[in-house]
Short mmCIF file of C-alpha atoms in Angstrom, two decimals:
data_model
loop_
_atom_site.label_atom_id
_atom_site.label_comp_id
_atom_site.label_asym_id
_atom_site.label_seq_id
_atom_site.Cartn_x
_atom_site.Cartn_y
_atom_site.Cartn_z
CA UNK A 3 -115.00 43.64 -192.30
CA UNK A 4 -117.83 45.60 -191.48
CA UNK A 5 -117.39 49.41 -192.03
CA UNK A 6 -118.51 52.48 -189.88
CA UNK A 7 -121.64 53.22 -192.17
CA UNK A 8 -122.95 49.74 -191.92
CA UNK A 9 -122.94 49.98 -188.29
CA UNK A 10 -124.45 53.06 -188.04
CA UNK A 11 -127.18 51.95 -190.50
CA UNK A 12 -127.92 49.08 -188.23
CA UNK A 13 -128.80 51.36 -184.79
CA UNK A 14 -130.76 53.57 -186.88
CA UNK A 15 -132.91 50.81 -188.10
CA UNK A 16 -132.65 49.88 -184.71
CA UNK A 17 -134.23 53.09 -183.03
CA UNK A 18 -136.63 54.24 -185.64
CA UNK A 19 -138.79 50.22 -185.35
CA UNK A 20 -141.45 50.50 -182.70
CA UNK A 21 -140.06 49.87 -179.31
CA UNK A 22 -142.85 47.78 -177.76
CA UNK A 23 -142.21 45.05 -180.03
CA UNK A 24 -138.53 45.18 -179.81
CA UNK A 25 -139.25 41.17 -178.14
CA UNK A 26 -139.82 40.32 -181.50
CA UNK A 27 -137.35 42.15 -183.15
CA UNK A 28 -133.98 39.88 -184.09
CA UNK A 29 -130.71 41.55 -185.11
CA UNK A 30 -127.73 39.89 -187.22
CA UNK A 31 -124.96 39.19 -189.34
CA UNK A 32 -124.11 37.37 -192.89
CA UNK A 33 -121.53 36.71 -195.34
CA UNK A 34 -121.40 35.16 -198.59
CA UNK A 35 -120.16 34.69 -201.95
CA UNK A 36 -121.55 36.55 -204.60
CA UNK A 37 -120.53 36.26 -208.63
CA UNK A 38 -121.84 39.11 -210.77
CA UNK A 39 -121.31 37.05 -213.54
CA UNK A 40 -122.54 39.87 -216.11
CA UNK A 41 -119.10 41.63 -215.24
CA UNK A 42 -115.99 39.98 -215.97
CA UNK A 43 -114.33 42.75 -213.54
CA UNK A 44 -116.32 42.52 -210.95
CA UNK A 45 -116.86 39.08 -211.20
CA UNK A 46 -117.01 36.56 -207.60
CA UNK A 47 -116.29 38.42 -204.38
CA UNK A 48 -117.33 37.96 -200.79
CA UNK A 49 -120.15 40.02 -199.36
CA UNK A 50 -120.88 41.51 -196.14
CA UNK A 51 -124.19 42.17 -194.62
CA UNK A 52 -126.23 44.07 -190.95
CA UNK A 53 -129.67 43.55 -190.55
CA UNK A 54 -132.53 43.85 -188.64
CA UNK A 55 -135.68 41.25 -188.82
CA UNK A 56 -138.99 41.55 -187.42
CA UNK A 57 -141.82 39.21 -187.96
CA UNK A 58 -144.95 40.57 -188.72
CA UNK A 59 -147.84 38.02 -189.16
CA UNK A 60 -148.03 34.05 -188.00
CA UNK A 61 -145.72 33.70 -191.46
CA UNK A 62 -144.85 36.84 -192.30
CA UNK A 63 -141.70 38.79 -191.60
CA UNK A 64 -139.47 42.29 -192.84
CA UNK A 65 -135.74 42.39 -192.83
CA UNK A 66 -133.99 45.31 -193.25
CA UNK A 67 -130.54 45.29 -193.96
CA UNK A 68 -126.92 46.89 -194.92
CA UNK A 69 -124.41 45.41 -197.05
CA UNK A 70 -120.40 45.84 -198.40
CA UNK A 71 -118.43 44.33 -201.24
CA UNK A 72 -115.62 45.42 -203.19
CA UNK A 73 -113.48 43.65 -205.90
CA UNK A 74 -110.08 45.11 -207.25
CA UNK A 75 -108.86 44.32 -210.82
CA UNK A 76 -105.56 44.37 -211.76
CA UNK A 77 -103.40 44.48 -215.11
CA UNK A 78 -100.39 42.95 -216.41
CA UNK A 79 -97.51 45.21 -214.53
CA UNK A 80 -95.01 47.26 -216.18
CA UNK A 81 -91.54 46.68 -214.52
CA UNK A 82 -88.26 48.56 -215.40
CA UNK A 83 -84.53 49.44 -213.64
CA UNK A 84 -83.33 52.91 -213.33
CA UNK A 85 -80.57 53.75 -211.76
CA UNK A 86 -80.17 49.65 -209.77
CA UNK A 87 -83.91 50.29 -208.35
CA UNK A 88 -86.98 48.42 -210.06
CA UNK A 89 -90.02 50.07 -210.76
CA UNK A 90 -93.27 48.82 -211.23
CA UNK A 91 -97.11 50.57 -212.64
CA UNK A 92 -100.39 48.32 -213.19
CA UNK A 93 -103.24 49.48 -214.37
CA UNK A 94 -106.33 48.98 -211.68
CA UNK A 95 -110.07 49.13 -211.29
CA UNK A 96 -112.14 49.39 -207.97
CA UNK A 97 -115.47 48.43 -207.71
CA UNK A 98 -116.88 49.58 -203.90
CA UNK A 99 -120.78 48.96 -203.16
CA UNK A 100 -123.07 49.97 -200.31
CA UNK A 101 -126.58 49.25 -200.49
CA UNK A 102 -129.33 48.91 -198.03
CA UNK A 103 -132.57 46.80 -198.75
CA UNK A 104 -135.48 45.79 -197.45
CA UNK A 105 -137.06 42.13 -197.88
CA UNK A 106 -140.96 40.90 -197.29
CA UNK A 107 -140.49 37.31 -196.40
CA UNK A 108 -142.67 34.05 -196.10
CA UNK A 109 -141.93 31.00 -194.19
CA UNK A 110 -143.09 28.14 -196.62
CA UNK A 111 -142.62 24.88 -194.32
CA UNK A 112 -139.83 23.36 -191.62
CA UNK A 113 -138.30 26.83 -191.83
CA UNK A 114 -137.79 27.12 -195.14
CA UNK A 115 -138.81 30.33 -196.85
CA UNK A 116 -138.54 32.64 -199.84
CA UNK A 117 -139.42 36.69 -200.76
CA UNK A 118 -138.42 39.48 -202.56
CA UNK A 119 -136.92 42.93 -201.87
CA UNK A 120 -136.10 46.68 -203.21
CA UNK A 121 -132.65 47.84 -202.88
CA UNK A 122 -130.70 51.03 -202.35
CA UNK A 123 -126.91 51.12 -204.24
CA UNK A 124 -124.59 53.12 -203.60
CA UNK A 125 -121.67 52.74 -206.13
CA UNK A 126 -117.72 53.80 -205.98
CA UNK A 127 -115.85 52.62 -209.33
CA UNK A 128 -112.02 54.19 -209.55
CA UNK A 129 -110.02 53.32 -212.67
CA UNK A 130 -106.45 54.44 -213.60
CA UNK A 131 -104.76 53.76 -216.72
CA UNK A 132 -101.19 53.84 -218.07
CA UNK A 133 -99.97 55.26 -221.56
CA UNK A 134 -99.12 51.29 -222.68
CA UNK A 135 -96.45 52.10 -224.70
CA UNK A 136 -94.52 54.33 -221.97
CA UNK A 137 -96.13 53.46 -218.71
CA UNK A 138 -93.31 55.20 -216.47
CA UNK A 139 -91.78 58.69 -216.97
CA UNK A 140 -88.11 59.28 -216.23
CA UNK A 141 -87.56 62.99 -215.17
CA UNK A 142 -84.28 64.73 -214.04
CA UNK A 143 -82.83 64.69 -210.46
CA UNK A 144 -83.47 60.69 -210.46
CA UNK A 145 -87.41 61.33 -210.28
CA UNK A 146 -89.70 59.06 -211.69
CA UNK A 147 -93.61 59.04 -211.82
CA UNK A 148 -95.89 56.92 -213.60
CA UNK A 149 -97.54 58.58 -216.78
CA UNK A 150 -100.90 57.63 -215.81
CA UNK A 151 -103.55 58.83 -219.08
CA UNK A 152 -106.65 58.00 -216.61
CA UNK A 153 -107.08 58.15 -212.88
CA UNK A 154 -111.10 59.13 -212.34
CA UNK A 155 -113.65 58.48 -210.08
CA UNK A 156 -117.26 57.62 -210.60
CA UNK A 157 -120.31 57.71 -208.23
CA UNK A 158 -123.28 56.59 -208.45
CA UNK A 159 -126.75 55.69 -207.12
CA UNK A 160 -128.94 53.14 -208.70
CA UNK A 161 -132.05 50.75 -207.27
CA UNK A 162 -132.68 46.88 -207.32
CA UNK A 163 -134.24 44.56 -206.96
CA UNK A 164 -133.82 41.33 -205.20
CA UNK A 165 -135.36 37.32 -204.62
CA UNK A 166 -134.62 34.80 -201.72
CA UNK A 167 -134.56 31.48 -200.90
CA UNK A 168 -133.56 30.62 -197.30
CA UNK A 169 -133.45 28.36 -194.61
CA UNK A 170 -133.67 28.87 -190.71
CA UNK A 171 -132.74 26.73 -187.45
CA UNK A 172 -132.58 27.46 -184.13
CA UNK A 173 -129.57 26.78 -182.44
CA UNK A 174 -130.04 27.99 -178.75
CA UNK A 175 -132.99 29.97 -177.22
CA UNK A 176 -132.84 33.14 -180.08
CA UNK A 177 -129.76 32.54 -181.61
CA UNK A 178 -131.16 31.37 -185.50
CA UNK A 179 -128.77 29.90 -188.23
CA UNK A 180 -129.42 31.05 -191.63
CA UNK A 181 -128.68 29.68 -194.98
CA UNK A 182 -129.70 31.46 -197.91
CA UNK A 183 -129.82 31.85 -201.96
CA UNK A 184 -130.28 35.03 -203.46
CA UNK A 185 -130.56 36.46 -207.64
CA UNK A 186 -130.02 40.03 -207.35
CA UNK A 187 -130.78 42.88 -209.94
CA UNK A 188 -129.13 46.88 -210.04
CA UNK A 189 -130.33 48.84 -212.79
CA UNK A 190 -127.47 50.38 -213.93
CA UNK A 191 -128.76 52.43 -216.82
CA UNK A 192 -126.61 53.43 -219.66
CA UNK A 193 -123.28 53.62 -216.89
CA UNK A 194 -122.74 50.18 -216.62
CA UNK A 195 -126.28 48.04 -217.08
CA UNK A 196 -126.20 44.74 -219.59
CA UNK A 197 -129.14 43.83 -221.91
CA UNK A 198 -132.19 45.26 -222.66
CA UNK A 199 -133.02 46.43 -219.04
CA UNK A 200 -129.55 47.58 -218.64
CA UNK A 201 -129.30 45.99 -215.61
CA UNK A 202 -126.06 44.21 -213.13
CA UNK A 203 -127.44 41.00 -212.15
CA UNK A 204 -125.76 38.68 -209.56
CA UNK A 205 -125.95 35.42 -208.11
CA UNK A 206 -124.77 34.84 -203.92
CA UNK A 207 -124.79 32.04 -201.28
CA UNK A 208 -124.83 33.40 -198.19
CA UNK A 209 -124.71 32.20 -194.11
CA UNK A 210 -125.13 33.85 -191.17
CA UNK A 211 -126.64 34.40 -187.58
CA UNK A 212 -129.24 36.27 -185.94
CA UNK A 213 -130.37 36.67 -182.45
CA UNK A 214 -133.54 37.81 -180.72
CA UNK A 215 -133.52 40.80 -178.62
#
């Protein structure tokens, strides 16, 4: 669920906050649902986040975090006999994220809070493509291969922005529950932003834990 980068993220974050108030510091996990309803392909997809929270004033606190998604499109499949086996080609899209953010926080009242953040995206998107009207090539010696007219990769990096509403409770000693909204921007520039700001914008419930060190 989580990958290796996320982890690693998280103990860096970890060792480079100041030591002598690590009895403040609280580390933990969420999950949620997110629909990036600007994007038909991307669309609603679970979400997977590591973080680090530290309070820094009587109301006041800074969470830094890692997250994961990635949603898989697929087309209408191709299927055809040769020789009695059946053979079948789709076309597919991949949409991978990592991102790491940072979020200044204030508790409002009974634990409720809200804040905003900056974000750091790092985005995978793989397509491939068939030729529609011959999707799968027959060749001699009983090969067959599909006649793919697009199979690319495309990186990028782009920054966001981000807004919270939450919820806290304590559950035992430092172990917190967390419940929390969030409206998320990416500026995705001319490579895959909507609207006049050209930007990915997403909606997410999420739920989690975290416990003090």
């Amino acid at each position: 669920m989580f990958s290796k980068n996320q982890i690693f993220i998280l103990l860096l974050l970890l060792f480079l906050l100041n030591k002598s108030s690590a009895q403040n510091l609280y580390i933990g996990i969420q999950s949620g649902i997110e629909n990036t309803f600007r994007d038909e392909y991307i669309g609603s997809h679970p979400n997977y986040s590591l973080f680090v929270d530290s309070p820094i004033g009587e109301n006041w606190s800074l969470k830094f975090g890692s997250e994961f998604f990635q949603n898989k499109y697929y087309g209408s499949p191709w299927s055809y006999q040769y020789r009695g086996t059946t053979y079948t080609v789709r076309d597919g899209k991949l949409w991978q994220s990592y991102s790491i953010n940072m979020t200044l926080r204030r508790s409002l009242f009974k634990k409720i809070y809200m804040g905003a953040g900056v974000s750091g995206n790092l985005i995978k998107f793989k397509e491939v493509e068939h030729n529609p009207y011959w999707p799968i090539l027959f060749l001699g010696d009983d090969q067959v291969k599909p006649n793919e007219i697009k199979n690319e990769q495309q990186n990028y990096l782009k920054p966001g922005l981000m807004y919270v509403f939450g919820w806290e409770r304590n559950i035992l000693n430092r172990l917190v529950f967390i419940a929390e909204m969030r409206y998320s921007l990416i500026f995705g520039g001319d490579d895959f932003g909507y609207g006049s700001l050209n930007t990915l914008e997403s909606i997410s419930i999420w739920g989690g834990f975290k416990f003090g060190l």
